[in-house]
Each structure stands twice: as structure tokens, then as C-alpha cells.
Amino acid sequence: MAERTSSADLRRLILDTTRHLLVEKGYADLSMRKIAKAIGYSATSIYLHFENKDALFHALIEEGMERLLAELKQAEAAHPGDPVARLEALCQAYVHFGLENPEYYEIMLLLHPAHMARYPADKFRRARRNLDVIEAALIDGVNQGVMQATNTRVSTSVIWAALHGAVSLLNAKRVDIRIAHKDLIAETVRHTLRGCCPSLER
Amino acid sequence: MAERTSSADLRRLILDTTRHLLVEKGYADLSMRKIAKAIGYSATSIYLHFENKDALFHALIEEGMERLLAELKQAEAAHPGDPVARLEALCQAYVHFGLENPEYYEIMLLLHPAHMARYPADKFRRARRNLDVIEAALIDGVNQGVMQATNTRVSTSVIWAALHGAVSLLNAKRVDIRIAHKDLIAETVRHTLRGCCPSLER
Amino acid sequence: MAERTSSADLRRLILDTTRHLLVEKGYADLSMRKIAKAIGYSATSIYLHFENKDALFHALIEEGMERLLAELKQAEAAHPGDPVARLEALCQAYVHFGLENPEYYEIMLLLHPAHMARYPADKFRRARRNLDVIEAALIDGVNQGVMQATNTRVSTSVIWAALHGAVSLLNAKRVDIRIAHKDLIAETVRHTLRGCCPSLER
Amino acid sequence: MAERTSSADLRRLILDTTRHLLVEKGYADLSMRKIAKAIGYSATSIYLHFENKDALFHALIEEGMERLLAELKQAEAAHPGDPVARLEALCQAYVHFGLENPEYYEIMLLLHPAHMARYPADKFRRARRNLDVIEAALIDGVNQGVMQATNTRVSTSVIWAALHGAVSLLNAKRVDIRIAHKDLIAETVRHTLRGCCPSLER
DNA sequence: AATGAATGAGCATTCATTCAT
DNA sequence: GATGAATGAATGCTCATTCAT
């Protein structure tokens, strides 16, 4: 089984398998042993690519952050001029990423602070870049007079919180099963925009 | 060692200590032994008051549900006539509860679905009753023409998601430290109300 | 629940309940707690009547020995003259006792030597009285010329072993299910008698 | 600590040590820890060779079954023609195996039914094959007119029970210490043969 | 006579990690 | 690059027993 995978491939395989197991079992029920078994290598092999369990998860977090950033950037690229359309696209992209990548979302945002304490602070700061993309749209909107915000930093976090709330409740299967996911998402985005753009009539 | 604590007191002590440890260490890192050590009793003693670990957490979940419901009911009682003021009070109460009782909030709402399977579904169904209080205010508001909602069930979940997002990000210390908690909360509530009450000028 | 039972009654209740649990769960899965729960008293109460777990079981063993002896004596009483008929009755009585009282049989005869080491030696000697009854029949038979044995002590143990083998295999459900218990017993007794009484034509 | 033992050796060491402890302490008092301590390895190491405690005992049962069958086959091979001599050899071999391998005998035949449920039924069905060897000799004897049996299946179990009774009482040290083991065995075998072979004059 | 409270020791099992090869 | 062998520490839980009341 260990025949064809090159070193880089194995690293990838470990990361991907860990992600998949994360969805099935959750962070707490994931062990190096189980990952090793799932990839068909010995547990020791994982240590050749990651210093320890923390390092493996940190790599996954970092990767998730980058992927989310990429998706956000791609989303806003489609709406260069219109800040409102851009903000809407960013909201949609954020929620879409969270629902499509529950594993990344889990380790990135649902890990208990006690675990995050071991996550290097400098990488943490990078996480904030994702919010900067949203804030930039907000600032543009305010400057163009189509949005309203006393403090764009605060408003950004409010928007983020609303999106995060929807994503995490949906992923955790806490939302009333009679509500269609897309309805909740659509309404969440609408609420969010209405909160920023007073003139909006949707 | 356990000289003065009566039986009922010890049960309370276990519950309270577990709650506190929950904030410090998180659900995944909590063991019967750690709880026992924290209260200065043997691990065996816990089993005198709770059949097993699940039963202990279970009791905590139930307690949390009841307390939240009590706070919501108390909050709405202060605004019998005005649905908007009532909804605002409910939002404030929800967030307040979540921030003041991060431990209850954690077991009630941040448990991974994989773990939730171990807790009786009917207990969680009861959680939805808390949302009913919010939905009732929304329905009243719509009926009185001061709120707007295509589907109150969906709107309720949207409001809940926004509040939950704010609470969980704040509790997880994910929010930019330069943002004051009360600013984020105030703005979240304002956004939420603006999303439902089109005529609102705040 | 503890209302009507007098002290002696409770002792009796403990002994009987322990016997019944013994059949269901086996010696290894029996705990003081489980006995207490089954009788509806606290575990501590058992210690008022028995010094410890060993003492409880020793009492049960002793009781079993006495009951078996009583049954053997009653069996031989019906055949005062004929040693062969007496021996046959004794064999039947022994097997009958073992199959009807699997709990007594288990603690009396199937306990691991390591456990029996704690059983007081003098009471152990009393156990041998049961065999004396059989040996007496054998000696009578030899004296009357209807039985044959080089050494009655050895022959007694051989008879006992054959009966014990049948009882313990039946109780342990090791015997081919297609064989009716009574057939095995009848044939075992026949074999046993044939082994002692050369003239027998059955 | 475990300097020279290879992997296969350690597996063997675990099996052998477990067997020995089985005689000393009995099945009920055997723990993975105790086995580990006895071999000078950590408890965890045992799990490197056996999935769990059941699997370990399981392997021992299987091994015991095979060894007994081998001894029975070897015993009968020495007496191809004469069914009586063959049956005698089989009885001797059975008793010999039981006395020489009290540990195998204990897990194979003295396990409480409540515990047996944990071991695969088919393994125990295999145990019956050992009896088939005895029954075959009986059938041959009956066909050649030197033995007598109404039902060979029942007679086989009767013989087995007599042998098992002797083995288990001796192993459990229940037999009067004044009786030499070999006397009891010799007499048991003689009884057994006399029970089947009416013409026998021994 | 009866009990609730308490515990230390023990159980099978899993874990992340190290080390020699 | 990869592994098998090994382990100390931890997990939830049960046990027989003691003690004050």
C-alpha cells in the first residue's frame, strides 16, 4: 500500500484523511492510530511528516484559512464595482465554504480555546485576513454611501457572527429539520445585508 | 476531607465544579477523575450522585435549558405590550445568558453531533421551546404590522443564528480583542432588529 | 421494604438471594452491591449478618453440604436392607440435588481452589461426610458379597467423580443438546452400578 | 526490559504465562495487568499481540482443543485393531491431558456458561469433535460385539462425564488426599470400561 | 437494625509518543 | 522512508469494605 505514495503525497494523504475522519468522528474522537489505520500506514509514519498531533491539526487549520481566503477573494473578484453585490457574494461564499467543508470549519472555528492556546499566535493573526476582505467591502460601501456603519470593525464582526452562527448551527444539525438549509442561508444573507444597507428593498 | 458538605451540597458542588471545568478545559478534556480532584473527593464519590458521566452532563444540560428559559421568560415579562421591545429584551437576555454562563452554553449548544447522540433527543427537543418564545414575539410583531417576516419559523432561526454566532465567537475568544464585548452585542442586537423591523430607525 | 423482615429472616433472604443470583450470573459476577440491590437493602446491611463476602459464601457452602447430606440420608432411609438399591438411590439423590440446586452445587464444588483456600479447613472436612454415606453403602455391599471393590475409599471417589462429571457437564450446558438429561443420568447411574456390582444384569 | 524476546516469542510468553496464572488464580482472578506484571511487560504490550482479553483466552481455548485432539489421535493410533484397547488408551489420554494441562482444561471445560457466551459457539462445537473420537471407538466395539451400548451418543457422554469428573475433582484438589491420583485414575478407567464391555474381567 | 457517605484499589482499554532498526 | 515494539498515563467504571450516625 505504501508503494506509490511519494513523501509529499503521503503528507497530503494524511491531511485529507484527517479531514474526512474529522467530519465522521469529531475532533475528540480522532487519534493518530485511527488516522494511521485509515491511510494504511503505521502510526509512526505520521510523525515523519508532522511533529505531533498538534502540528498536524495546525497545518490543517492553516490550510483551511488559506482555502477560505481563496474562495472569498474569488467571490469578490466577480463584483469589482458594486460593494453591496460584493458583500453579498462574500457572505454567500463564507457560508458555502463552511457548509461544504465542515471539517475545516470545525478545526478552524469550533475548537475549544484551551486547544487553540497551543496554536501559534502569529498564525492566528493570519486568520483575521479573512475578515479584512469583508471589512474592505464594508468600507467601500460606506464611502460610496450605500452602506452604513458606525464602526466598520465592529460591523464586520457582527456580520461574521451572523454567518458563523448559521453555519455552525446547520453543521451541528441544531436547526429545526423542517427548515431548508438554503432558506435559512438566503434569509441570513438578506438579514445581514439589510442590517448594513438601509436603502435596501429586498 | 468532605467534612461539612451534605449530600445535596455535594451534588451541587459536582455540578458547579463540572461547569467551571467545562469552561477551562472543554468537554473533551473533562474526566471524572479531574472533576473529583477539583472537588477534593474520590472519583467514586461522583458515582454516588450520578449514575455515570453521561448522566452528569445530562443533568447539566437540563439545568442549563431551564435557566435559559427562565431568563427569557423573565425578560419578556417586562415588555408585555410592545413586540419590538420584547424581541429586543429577548435578544439581550439570550446573549447575556450565553456570556454569563459559557459552561451551560457549551454543553447545551457546542456539543459535537457525534457526542450528542448519547444524550436523549427529547431533551434537545425541549431546547426548541426556547426558540418558541422568540417566535411568539415575532408573530405578535408581524400581526401588529411592526415586523416583517415571510416565514416566522425561518426568521426565528436566523435571529437565533446571529445571536448564537456572537455568543460563541465571544466565548471562544475569537473576536478581535480591540472590540469591546458590549459594542459587538449592541450592534448585533441592532442588526437583528433592523432585519425584522423595516421601519426601525436606530 | 425493610419493614417486616426480622433479623433472622434477613439473613435467610440474603442467603437465598445470593443463591439465585449465583445461577444467573455465576460466582465471578456477583457483588455485594448486586445482592444488596436484589434484596432491597443497603450493601452495608449484609455486613451486619456476614463478616465479609467470604463468610457469606462459606455459610452458603456449609448450608449446601448439610442439605445434600440430608437428601442423601433420606434417600438411603428408603432402602435399609438392600445395599445395591441403596447405592442406586444415593446416586440418584446426588445427581438430583446437583441439578436442582445448581447454585449450591456451584459454590460447593466448582469454586476455584484459590478461592477455596480461604474456606476454613475444619468445615472442609465436614464435606467428606457426604461421601461417607456412599462408602458405607459400598462397604455393606462388599460385606454382603453383592459388590466388589479393592479399596472402598477409592471406589467411592470413582463413583462420586462419575456423578459429579455428569452433574457439572449438564449444569454447564456442555452436553450435546440432542441428549435428554434423564437419559444421561439414567445411563450414568447404570454404568456406575455396573462398575461396582459385577453380577448386575440391567 | 524485554531485550531478547522476539515478537513471536512474546506472544508465546503471554500465552504460556496466562496458562500458568490460570492454574494459580483461576479465570475470574486473572487480569491483563497481572499477566503483564508476570511477564515483565507493560499491559499495553499484550494488546500488541491480542486484540483484547477475550481474544487472548480465545486463542488459549483453541490451542487447548487442538492439543487434546492431537493427544487423543495419537493415543488411538497405537491400537488400530482392538476397540477395547483403543477406548482404554483414549480414556488414559484424556485424563492424562486434563491432569497435565490443568490450565487448558480450566478454560476449555470449567468456564461458567455466563462467560462462555463471550466465546464463539463454533469453537465450542469443535470441542465435540474430541468426543467423536471416543464415540468412534465405541461404535467399532459394538459392531465387533465386544462392547454394549443402547445409544452410543449417550454412552459417549457418560464415559466423558466419568473422566471429566475425575479430572476436575483431582485438579480442584477435592479428592481425599489419602487417595493416590494414579489409583483413582486407574479405577476410573476400569469402571468406565467395565460399564461398556460386559465381558471384561479385570 | 440499618444506612448513606466515602474511598483505594482494581478493571479493560486507548492514547500520543519514542526508539531502535 | 517506514515500521514494529514498547510504554506511562489516562479513561470510565465497579468492587469490597469502613465508619459515623
PDB file of C-alpha atoms in Angstrom, chain A residues 17-202:
ATOM      1  CA  THR A  17      -7.788  11.575   5.677  1.00  0.00           C
ATOM      2  CA  THR A  18      -7.681  13.513   8.906  1.00  0.00           C
ATOM      3  CA  ARG A  19     -10.177  15.987   7.489  1.00  0.00           C
ATOM      4  CA  HIS A  20     -12.545  13.238   6.496  1.00  0.00           C
ATOM      5  CA  LEU A  21     -12.310  11.486   9.822  1.00  0.00           C
ATOM      6  CA  LEU A  22     -12.919  14.812  11.485  1.00  0.00           C
ATOM      7  CA  VAL A  23     -16.378  15.016   9.979  1.00  0.00           C
ATOM      8  CA  GLU A  24     -17.265  11.477  10.939  1.00  0.00           C
ATOM      9  CA  LYS A  25     -15.942  11.357  14.444  1.00  0.00           C
ATOM     10  CA  GLY A  26     -15.245  14.868  15.585  1.00  0.00           C
ATOM     11  CA  TYR A  27     -12.029  16.236  16.992  1.00  0.00           C
ATOM     12  CA  ALA A  28     -12.291  14.484  20.320  1.00  0.00           C
ATOM     13  CA  ASP A  29     -12.559  11.007  18.848  1.00  0.00           C
ATOM     14  CA  LEU A  30      -9.673  11.321  16.467  1.00  0.00           C
ATOM     15  CA  SER A  31      -6.480   9.519  17.287  1.00  0.00           C
ATOM     16  CA  MET A  32      -3.178   9.141  15.499  1.00  0.00           C
ATOM     17  CA  ARG A  33      -3.830   5.420  15.461  1.00  0.00           C
ATOM     18  CA  LYS A  34      -7.131   5.825  13.683  1.00  0.00           C
ATOM     19  CA  ILE A  35      -5.645   8.141  11.105  1.00  0.00           C
ATOM     20  CA  ALA A  36      -2.784   5.718  10.536  1.00  0.00           C
ATOM     21  CA  LYS A  37      -5.164   2.818  10.133  1.00  0.00           C
ATOM     22  CA  ALA A  38      -7.300   4.778   7.695  1.00  0.00           C
ATOM     23  CA  ILE A  39      -4.362   5.607   5.433  1.00  0.00           C
ATOM     24  CA  GLY A  40      -2.842   2.162   5.667  1.00  0.00           C
ATOM     25  CA  TYR A  41       0.422   3.300   7.163  1.00  0.00           C
ATOM     26  CA  SER A  42       1.872   2.821  10.602  1.00  0.00           C
ATOM     27  CA  ALA A  43       1.190   5.429  13.236  1.00  0.00           C
ATOM     28  CA  THR A  44       4.866   6.186  13.363  1.00  0.00           C
ATOM     29  CA  SER A  45       4.805   7.316   9.754  1.00  0.00           C
ATOM     30  CA  ILE A  46       2.678  10.293  10.575  1.00  0.00           C
ATOM     31  CA  TYR A  47       5.440  11.568  12.806  1.00  0.00           C
ATOM     32  CA  LEU A  48       7.744  11.699   9.825  1.00  0.00           C
ATOM     33  CA  HIS A  49       5.562  14.425   8.376  1.00  0.00           C
ATOM     34  CA  PHE A  50       4.183  16.139  11.444  1.00  0.00           C
ATOM     35  CA  GLU A  51       5.994  16.743  14.676  1.00  0.00           C
ATOM     36  CA  ASN A  52       2.975  15.753  16.725  1.00  0.00           C
ATOM     37  CA  LYS A  53      -0.766  15.761  16.796  1.00  0.00           C
ATOM     38  CA  ASP A  54      -0.937  19.496  17.382  1.00  0.00           C
ATOM     39  CA  ALA A  55       1.292  20.207  14.406  1.00  0.00           C
ATOM     40  CA  LEU A  56      -0.935  18.096  12.201  1.00  0.00           C
ATOM     41  CA  PHE A  57      -4.020  19.990  13.271  1.00  0.00           C
ATOM     42  CA  HIS A  58      -2.290  23.326  12.998  1.00  0.00           C
ATOM     43  CA  ALA A  59      -1.353  22.516   9.419  1.00  0.00           C
ATOM     44  CA  LEU A  60      -4.961  21.691   8.751  1.00  0.00           C
ATOM     45  CA  ILE A  61      -6.128  24.946  10.304  1.00  0.00           C
ATOM     46  CA  GLU A  62      -3.687  26.933   8.235  1.00  0.00           C
ATOM     47  CA  GLU A  63      -4.757  25.156   5.104  1.00  0.00           C
ATOM     48  CA  GLY A  64      -8.382  25.846   5.879  1.00  0.00           C
ATOM     49  CA  MET A  65      -7.680  29.513   6.430  1.00  0.00           C
ATOM     50  CA  GLU A  66      -5.960  29.747   3.057  1.00  0.00           C
ATOM     51  CA  ARG A  67      -8.737  27.939   1.231  1.00  0.00           C
ATOM     52  CA  LEU A  68     -11.365  30.137   2.771  1.00  0.00           C
ATOM     53  CA  LEU A  69      -9.384  33.226   1.848  1.00  0.00           C
ATOM     54  CA  ALA A  70      -9.047  31.974  -1.721  1.00  0.00           C
ATOM     55  CA  GLU A  71     -12.768  31.438  -2.002  1.00  0.00           C
ATOM     56  CA  LEU A  72     -13.560  34.831  -0.575  1.00  0.00           C
ATOM     57  CA  LYS A  73     -11.150  36.506  -2.995  1.00  0.00           C
ATOM     58  CA  GLN A  74     -12.604  34.631  -5.890  1.00  0.00           C
ATOM     59  CA  ALA A  75     -16.101  35.625  -4.846  1.00  0.00           C
ATOM     60  CA  GLU A  76     -15.355  39.320  -4.647  1.00  0.00           C
ATOM     61  CA  ALA A  77     -13.465  39.283  -7.929  1.00  0.00           C
ATOM     62  CA  ALA A  78     -16.757  38.766  -9.726  1.00  0.00           C
ATOM     63  CA  HIS A  79     -18.153  42.064  -8.416  1.00  0.00           C
ATOM     64  CA  PRO A  80     -15.422  44.696  -8.711  1.00  0.00           C
ATOM     65  CA  GLY A  81     -17.581  47.774  -8.762  1.00  0.00           C
ATOM     66  CA  ASP A  82     -20.645  47.194  -6.592  1.00  0.00           C
ATOM     67  CA  PRO A  83     -19.890  46.960  -2.834  1.00  0.00           C
ATOM     68  CA  VAL A  84     -23.333  45.616  -1.968  1.00  0.00           C
ATOM     69  CA  ALA A  85     -23.143  42.835  -4.558  1.00  0.00           C
ATOM     70  CA  ARG A  86     -19.606  42.192  -3.370  1.00  0.00           C
ATOM     71  CA  LEU A  87     -20.659  41.907   0.255  1.00  0.00           C
ATOM     72  CA  GLU A  88     -23.492  39.608  -0.706  1.00  0.00           C
ATOM     73  CA  ALA A  89     -21.121  37.425  -2.709  1.00  0.00           C
ATOM     74  CA  LEU A  90     -18.723  37.316   0.243  1.00  0.00           C
ATOM     75  CA  CYS A  91     -21.475  36.241   2.616  1.00  0.00           C
ATOM     76  CA  GLN A  92     -22.596  33.526   0.226  1.00  0.00           C
ATOM     77  CA  ALA A  93     -19.015  32.360  -0.232  1.00  0.00           C
ATOM     78  CA  TYR A  94     -18.366  32.231   3.507  1.00  0.00           C
ATOM     79  CA  VAL A  95     -21.469  30.192   4.234  1.00  0.00           C
ATOM     80  CA  HIS A  96     -20.831  27.981   1.235  1.00  0.00           C
ATOM     81  CA  PHE A  97     -17.306  27.234   2.411  1.00  0.00           C
ATOM     82  CA  GLY A  98     -18.453  26.437   5.920  1.00  0.00           C
ATOM     83  CA  LEU A  99     -21.140  24.040   4.803  1.00  0.00           C
ATOM     84  CA  GLU A 100     -19.065  22.362   2.120  1.00  0.00           C
ATOM     85  CA  ASN A 101     -16.010  21.937   4.338  1.00  0.00           C
ATOM     86  CA  PRO A 102     -17.373  21.122   7.761  1.00  0.00           C
ATOM     87  CA  GLU A 103     -14.050  19.550   8.726  1.00  0.00           C
ATOM     88  CA  TYR A 104     -12.029  22.641   8.005  1.00  0.00           C
ATOM     89  CA  TYR A 105     -14.722  24.691   9.630  1.00  0.00           C
ATOM     90  CA  GLU A 106     -14.654  22.553  12.732  1.00  0.00           C
ATOM     91  CA  ILE A 107     -10.951  22.810  13.405  1.00  0.00           C
ATOM     92  CA  MET A 108     -10.743  26.410  12.315  1.00  0.00           C
ATOM     93  CA  LEU A 109     -13.604  27.737  14.366  1.00  0.00           C
ATOM     94  CA  LEU A 110     -15.079  25.227  16.729  1.00  0.00           C
ATOM     95  CA  LEU A 111     -12.019  24.121  18.617  1.00  0.00           C
ATOM     96  CA  HIS A 112     -12.128  24.880  22.303  1.00  0.00           C
ATOM     97  CA  PRO A 113      -9.985  27.866  23.366  1.00  0.00           C
ATOM     98  CA  ALA A 114      -7.971  25.515  25.583  1.00  0.00           C
ATOM     99  CA  HIS A 115      -6.840  23.719  22.469  1.00  0.00           C
ATOM    100  CA  MET A 116      -6.311  26.865  20.487  1.00  0.00           C
ATOM    101  CA  ALA A 117      -3.935  28.134  23.142  1.00  0.00           C
ATOM    102  CA  ARG A 118      -1.367  25.801  21.651  1.00  0.00           C
ATOM    103  CA  TYR A 119      -1.865  27.277  18.225  1.00  0.00           C
ATOM    104  CA  PRO A 120       0.959  29.715  17.403  1.00  0.00           C
ATOM    105  CA  ALA A 121      -0.224  33.279  17.829  1.00  0.00           C
ATOM    106  CA  ASP A 122       1.319  34.581  14.625  1.00  0.00           C
ATOM    107  CA  LYS A 123      -0.659  32.146  12.531  1.00  0.00           C
ATOM    108  CA  PHE A 124      -3.711  33.182  14.421  1.00  0.00           C
ATOM    109  CA  ARG A 125      -3.279  36.692  13.192  1.00  0.00           C
ATOM    110  CA  ARG A 126      -3.380  35.440   9.639  1.00  0.00           C
ATOM    111  CA  ALA A 127      -6.889  34.240  10.306  1.00  0.00           C
ATOM    112  CA  ARG A 128      -8.006  37.789  10.623  1.00  0.00           C
ATOM    113  CA  ARG A 129      -7.172  38.454   6.997  1.00  0.00           C
ATOM    114  CA  ASN A 130     -10.355  36.725   6.035  1.00  0.00           C
ATOM    115  CA  LEU A 131     -12.316  39.300   7.931  1.00  0.00           C
ATOM    116  CA  ASP A 132     -10.327  42.087   6.326  1.00  0.00           C
ATOM    117  CA  VAL A 133     -11.784  41.127   2.975  1.00  0.00           C
ATOM    118  CA  ILE A 134     -15.264  41.622   4.331  1.00  0.00           C
ATOM    119  CA  GLU A 135     -14.357  44.824   6.089  1.00  0.00           C
ATOM    120  CA  ALA A 136     -12.885  46.230   2.878  1.00  0.00           C
ATOM    121  CA  ALA A 137     -16.221  45.757   1.137  1.00  0.00           C
ATOM    122  CA  LEU A 138     -17.956  47.419   4.048  1.00  0.00           C
ATOM    123  CA  ILE A 139     -15.602  50.391   3.962  1.00  0.00           C
ATOM    124  CA  ASP A 140     -16.105  50.776   0.228  1.00  0.00           C
ATOM    125  CA  GLY A 141     -19.859  50.648   0.718  1.00  0.00           C
ATOM    126  CA  VAL A 142     -19.768  53.260   3.443  1.00  0.00           C
ATOM    127  CA  ASN A 143     -17.525  55.513   1.338  1.00  0.00           C
ATOM    128  CA  GLN A 144     -19.885  55.168  -1.612  1.00  0.00           C
ATOM    129  CA  GLY A 145     -22.812  55.978   0.646  1.00  0.00           C
ATOM    130  CA  VAL A 146     -24.630  52.708   0.045  1.00  0.00           C
ATOM    131  CA  MET A 147     -23.840  51.213   3.436  1.00  0.00           C
ATOM    132  CA  GLN A 148     -23.941  52.478   6.941  1.00  0.00           C
ATOM    133  CA  ALA A 149     -21.705  51.584   9.867  1.00  0.00           C
ATOM    134  CA  THR A 150     -20.649  53.457  12.969  1.00  0.00           C
ATOM    135  CA  ASN A 151     -17.570  51.294  13.248  1.00  0.00           C
ATOM    136  CA  THR A 152     -16.695  49.028  10.339  1.00  0.00           C
ATOM    137  CA  ARG A 153     -14.536  46.802  12.528  1.00  0.00           C
ATOM    138  CA  VAL A 154     -17.463  46.085  14.808  1.00  0.00           C
ATOM    139  CA  SER A 155     -19.912  45.724  11.939  1.00  0.00           C
ATOM    140  CA  THR A 156     -17.604  43.247  10.252  1.00  0.00           C
ATOM    141  CA  SER A 157     -17.601  41.075  13.333  1.00  0.00           C
ATOM    142  CA  VAL A 158     -21.367  41.339  13.587  1.00  0.00           C
ATOM    143  CA  ILE A 159     -21.735  40.134  10.010  1.00  0.00           C
ATOM    144  CA  TRP A 160     -19.227  37.388  10.635  1.00  0.00           C
ATOM    145  CA  ALA A 161     -21.062  36.331  13.770  1.00  0.00           C
ATOM    146  CA  ALA A 162     -24.369  36.066  11.920  1.00  0.00           C
ATOM    147  CA  LEU A 163     -22.818  33.947   9.191  1.00  0.00           C
ATOM    148  CA  HIS A 164     -20.875  31.836  11.653  1.00  0.00           C
ATOM    149  CA  GLY A 165     -23.989  31.256  13.705  1.00  0.00           C
ATOM    150  CA  ALA A 166     -25.877  29.951  10.709  1.00  0.00           C
ATOM    151  CA  VAL A 167     -23.028  27.739   9.534  1.00  0.00           C
ATOM    152  CA  SER A 168     -22.281  26.231  12.904  1.00  0.00           C
ATOM    153  CA  LEU A 169     -25.909  25.537  13.816  1.00  0.00           C
ATOM    154  CA  LEU A 170     -26.507  23.916  10.438  1.00  0.00           C
ATOM    155  CA  ASN A 171     -23.357  21.807  10.625  1.00  0.00           C
ATOM    156  CA  ALA A 172     -24.200  20.757  14.150  1.00  0.00           C
ATOM    157  CA  LYS A 173     -27.674  19.772  12.953  1.00  0.00           C
ATOM    158  CA  ARG A 174     -29.264  22.046  15.505  1.00  0.00           C
ATOM    159  CA  VAL A 175     -31.622  23.781  13.148  1.00  0.00           C
ATOM    160  CA  ASP A 176     -35.254  22.674  13.001  1.00  0.00           C
ATOM    161  CA  ILE A 177     -35.324  19.935  10.386  1.00  0.00           C
ATOM    162  CA  ARG A 178     -38.417  21.481   8.821  1.00  0.00           C
ATOM    163  CA  ILE A 179     -36.306  24.436   7.678  1.00  0.00           C
ATOM    164  CA  ALA A 180     -34.485  24.002   4.374  1.00  0.00           C
ATOM    165  CA  HIS A 181     -30.813  24.871   4.568  1.00  0.00           C
ATOM    166  CA  LYS A 182     -30.997  27.168   1.589  1.00  0.00           C
ATOM    167  CA  ASP A 183     -33.911  29.086   3.092  1.00  0.00           C
ATOM    168  CA  LEU A 184     -32.019  29.717   6.286  1.00  0.00           C
ATOM    169  CA  ILE A 185     -28.966  30.797   4.339  1.00  0.00           C
ATOM    170  CA  ALA A 186     -30.852  33.057   1.971  1.00  0.00           C
ATOM    171  CA  GLU A 187     -32.671  34.714   4.840  1.00  0.00           C
ATOM    172  CA  THR A 188     -29.484  35.073   6.861  1.00  0.00           C
ATOM    173  CA  VAL A 189     -27.757  36.842   3.985  1.00  0.00           C
ATOM    174  CA  ARG A 190     -30.788  39.042   3.431  1.00  0.00           C
ATOM    175  CA  HIS A 191     -30.899  39.996   7.111  1.00  0.00           C
ATOM    176  CA  THR A 192     -27.213  40.726   7.051  1.00  0.00           C
ATOM    177  CA  LEU A 193     -27.404  42.998   4.063  1.00  0.00           C
ATOM    178  CA  ARG A 194     -30.464  44.734   5.384  1.00  0.00           C
ATOM    179  CA  GLY A 195     -28.520  45.419   8.559  1.00  0.00           C
ATOM    180  CA  CYS A 196     -25.813  47.285   6.621  1.00  0.00           C
ATOM    181  CA  CYS A 197     -27.617  48.791   3.681  1.00  0.00           C
ATOM    182  CA  PRO A 198     -30.520  50.877   4.961  1.00  0.00           C
ATOM    183  CA  SER A 199     -31.821  51.653   1.496  1.00  0.00           C
ATOM    184  CA  LEU A 200     -32.119  48.038   0.540  1.00  0.00           C
ATOM    185  CA  GLU A 201     -35.543  46.833  -0.504  1.00  0.00           C
ATOM    186  CA  ARG A 202     -35.413  43.098  -0.769  1.00  0.00           C
TER     187      ARG A 202
END
